Short mmCIF file of C-alpha atoms in Angstrom, two decimals:
data_model
loop_
_atom_site.label_atom_id
_atom_site.label_comp_id
_atom_site.label_asym_id
_atom_site.label_seq_id
_atom_site.Cartn_x
_atom_site.Cartn_y
_atom_site.Cartn_z
CA UNK A 1 -44.87 22.00 4.57
CA UNK A 2 -45.38 21.31 0.90
CA UNK A 3 -43.29 19.19 -1.41
CA UNK A 4 -41.92 22.38 -2.91
CA UNK A 5 -40.60 23.53 0.49
CA UNK A 6 -39.06 20.14 1.27
CA UNK A 7 -37.33 20.07 -2.12
CA UNK A 8 -35.95 23.57 -1.63
CA UNK A 9 -34.65 22.69 1.82
CA UNK A 10 -33.05 19.49 0.51
CA UNK A 11 -31.37 21.39 -2.33
CA UNK A 12 -30.02 24.02 0.04
CA UNK A 13 -28.69 21.35 2.39
CA UNK A 14 -27.08 19.60 -0.57
CA UNK A 15 -25.44 22.84 -1.70
CA UNK A 16 -24.13 23.52 1.81
CA UNK A 17 -22.80 19.95 2.00
CA UNK A 18 -21.06 20.44 -1.33
CA UNK A 19 -19.54 23.72 -0.11
CA UNK A 20 -18.16 21.99 2.96
CA UNK A 21 -16.75 19.18 0.78
CA UNK A 22 -15.02 21.70 -1.49
CA UNK A 23 -13.42 23.43 1.49
CA UNK A 24 -12.40 20.15 3.13
CA UNK A 25 -10.88 18.68 -0.04
CA UNK A 26 -8.54 21.58 -0.83
CA UNK A 27 -5.86 20.36 1.64
CA UNK A 28 -6.08 16.82 0.25
CA UNK A 29 -5.55 18.22 -3.24
CA UNK A 30 -2.43 20.04 -2.04
CA UNK A 31 -1.23 16.83 -0.39
CA UNK A 32 -1.91 14.89 -3.60
CA UNK A 33 0.11 17.37 -5.66
CA UNK A 34 2.97 17.27 -3.16
CA UNK A 35 2.97 13.47 -3.18
CA UNK A 36 2.98 13.43 -6.97
CA UNK A 37 5.88 15.87 -6.95
CA UNK A 38 7.90 13.64 -4.61
CA UNK A 39 7.00 10.48 -6.54
CA UNK A 40 8.14 11.92 -9.86
CA UNK A 41 11.17 13.58 -8.29
CA UNK A 42 10.38 16.70 -10.29
CA UNK A 43 9.37 20.10 -9.06
CA UNK A 44 5.87 21.13 -10.07
CA UNK A 45 5.76 24.85 -10.89
CA UNK A 46 3.80 27.09 -8.56
CA UNK A 47 1.37 28.16 -11.28
CA UNK A 48 0.24 24.52 -11.65
CA UNK A 49 -0.62 24.43 -7.95
CA UNK A 50 -2.52 27.69 -8.24
CA UNK A 51 -4.30 26.65 -11.45
CA UNK A 52 -5.41 23.25 -10.15
CA UNK A 53 -6.51 24.48 -6.73
CA UNK A 54 -8.15 27.57 -8.21
CA UNK A 55 -9.94 25.50 -10.84
CA UNK A 56 -11.14 23.07 -8.18
CA UNK A 57 -12.47 25.90 -6.03
CA UNK A 58 -14.11 27.73 -8.96
CA UNK A 59 -15.88 24.62 -10.26
CA UNK A 60 -16.98 23.67 -6.75
CA UNK A 61 -18.30 27.13 -5.92
CA UNK A 62 -20.05 27.36 -9.27
CA UNK A 63 -21.80 24.04 -8.60
CA UNK A 64 -22.80 25.23 -5.12
CA UNK A 65 -24.20 28.45 -6.58
CA UNK A 66 -26.16 26.63 -9.30
CA UNK A 67 -27.71 24.25 -6.78
CA UNK A 68 -28.59 27.20 -4.53
CA UNK A 69 -30.26 28.89 -7.53
CA UNK A 70 -32.16 25.68 -8.23
CA UNK A 71 -33.54 25.84 -4.68
CA UNK A 72 -34.66 29.42 -5.28
CA UNK A 73 -36.35 28.44 -8.53
CA UNK A 74 -38.21 25.64 -6.76
CA UNK A 75 -39.61 28.18 -4.30
CA UNK A 76 -40.58 30.53 -7.13
CA UNK A 77 -42.28 27.71 -9.03
CA UNK A 78 -46.03 28.32 -9.39
CA UNK A 79 -48.17 25.49 -8.14
CA UNK A 80 -51.14 26.35 -10.38
CA UNK A 81 -51.76 25.17 -13.90
CA UNK A 82 -53.06 22.15 -15.70
CA UNK A 83 -52.01 18.68 -14.59
CA UNK A 84 -50.11 17.71 -17.74
CA UNK A 85 -48.22 21.01 -17.93
CA UNK A 86 -47.31 20.79 -14.25
CA UNK A 87 -46.11 17.21 -14.70
CA UNK A 88 -43.98 18.22 -17.68
CA UNK A 89 -42.43 21.11 -15.76
CA UNK A 90 -41.67 18.96 -12.73
CA UNK A 91 -40.17 16.21 -14.91
CA UNK A 92 -38.09 18.82 -16.72
CA UNK A 93 -36.85 20.18 -13.43
CA UNK A 94 -35.99 16.70 -12.12
CA UNK A 95 -34.11 15.84 -15.29
CA UNK A 96 -32.19 19.11 -15.07
CA UNK A 97 -31.37 18.40 -11.45
CA UNK A 98 -30.09 14.95 -12.42
CA UNK A 99 -28.02 16.58 -15.15
CA UNK A 100 -26.46 18.96 -12.62
CA UNK A 101 -25.56 15.97 -10.46
CA UNK A 102 -23.93 14.21 -13.44
CA UNK A 103 -21.97 17.33 -14.34
CA UNK A 104 -20.72 17.92 -10.80
CA UNK A 105 -19.64 14.32 -10.24
CA UNK A 106 -17.92 14.04 -13.60
CA UNK A 107 -16.06 17.32 -13.09
CA UNK A 108 -15.04 16.20 -9.61
CA UNK A 109 -13.43 12.97 -10.82
CA UNK A 110 -12.19 13.97 -14.28
CA UNK A 111 -8.95 15.71 -13.17
CA UNK A 112 -8.07 12.74 -10.98
CA UNK A 113 -8.61 10.32 -13.86
CA UNK A 114 -6.33 12.35 -16.13
CA UNK A 115 -3.50 12.25 -13.59
CA UNK A 116 -1.88 9.28 -15.32
CA UNK A 117 -0.55 11.63 -18.02
CA UNK A 118 1.82 13.15 -15.47
CA UNK A 119 2.85 9.97 -13.69
CA UNK A 120 3.27 7.40 -16.46
CA UNK A 121 4.41 7.27 -20.03
CA UNK A 122 2.53 4.02 -20.51
CA UNK A 123 -1.11 4.19 -21.56
CA UNK A 124 -3.43 1.27 -20.92
CA UNK A 125 -7.09 0.81 -21.72
CA UNK A 126 -8.03 1.48 -18.07
CA UNK A 127 -6.29 4.86 -18.23
CA UNK A 128 -8.22 5.77 -21.37
CA UNK A 129 -11.66 4.32 -20.56
CA UNK A 130 -12.03 5.98 -17.17
CA UNK A 131 -11.77 9.56 -18.53
CA UNK A 132 -13.92 8.61 -21.53
CA UNK A 133 -16.66 7.36 -19.21
CA UNK A 134 -16.50 10.57 -17.21
CA UNK A 135 -16.64 12.66 -20.39
CA UNK A 136 -19.67 10.66 -21.50
CA UNK A 137 -21.28 11.35 -18.11
CA UNK A 138 -20.46 15.06 -18.52
CA UNK A 139 -22.09 15.20 -21.96
CA UNK A 140 -25.19 13.35 -20.72
CA UNK A 141 -25.44 15.81 -17.84
CA UNK A 142 -25.12 18.76 -20.21
CA UNK A 143 -27.79 17.26 -22.47
CA UNK A 144 -30.12 16.82 -19.50
CA UNK A 145 -29.58 20.37 -18.26
CA UNK A 146 -29.87 22.21 -21.56
CA UNK A 147 -32.34 20.00 -23.43
CA UNK A 148 -34.55 18.51 -20.70
CA UNK A 149 -37.83 19.17 -22.52
CA UNK A 150 -36.71 16.91 -25.40
CA UNK A 151 -36.02 14.13 -22.91
CA UNK A 152 -39.45 14.63 -21.29
CA UNK A 153 -41.15 14.25 -24.68
CA UNK A 154 -39.01 11.19 -25.50
CA UNK A 155 -39.88 9.53 -22.19
CA UNK A 156 -43.57 10.33 -22.72
CA UNK A 157 -43.50 8.68 -26.15
CA UNK A 158 -41.69 5.64 -24.73
CA UNK A 159 -44.48 5.34 -22.13
CA UNK A 160 -47.06 5.48 -24.94
CA UNK A 161 -48.33 8.98 -24.24
CA UNK A 162 -48.57 11.49 -27.09
#
């Protein structure tokens, strides 16, 4: 088994794990919304339930699909080529994979961190800094996914390589 095969298997296992987590967390999201409804003593409209649960499922399934596609691209990756070009491609792929992880984790926790808008009229610095940190993580993840080659060149220059 080559490193390429092990990486593809690990990515597929990670995507299956994420799929299971999405399915298992839907009931806890419903319970969270019900608890928030009872705590506020206000009825949350049905479309909010549908929108939040649907959004959670769509984002989760999209992340699962993207990770599954990443596993397919690892298997399709050609092993031949010059050493420097292969290193750059593998570093680009690893940075993009890290960016996908940042995006998924920030999107998973961002709705929860914005929940204070519904439950409290008071805004503290903790309520503001937590979503800002997650938004920063989201933007870093997007930068890593869409502009990974720039980061590879920056890291090469920082290491003293032209």
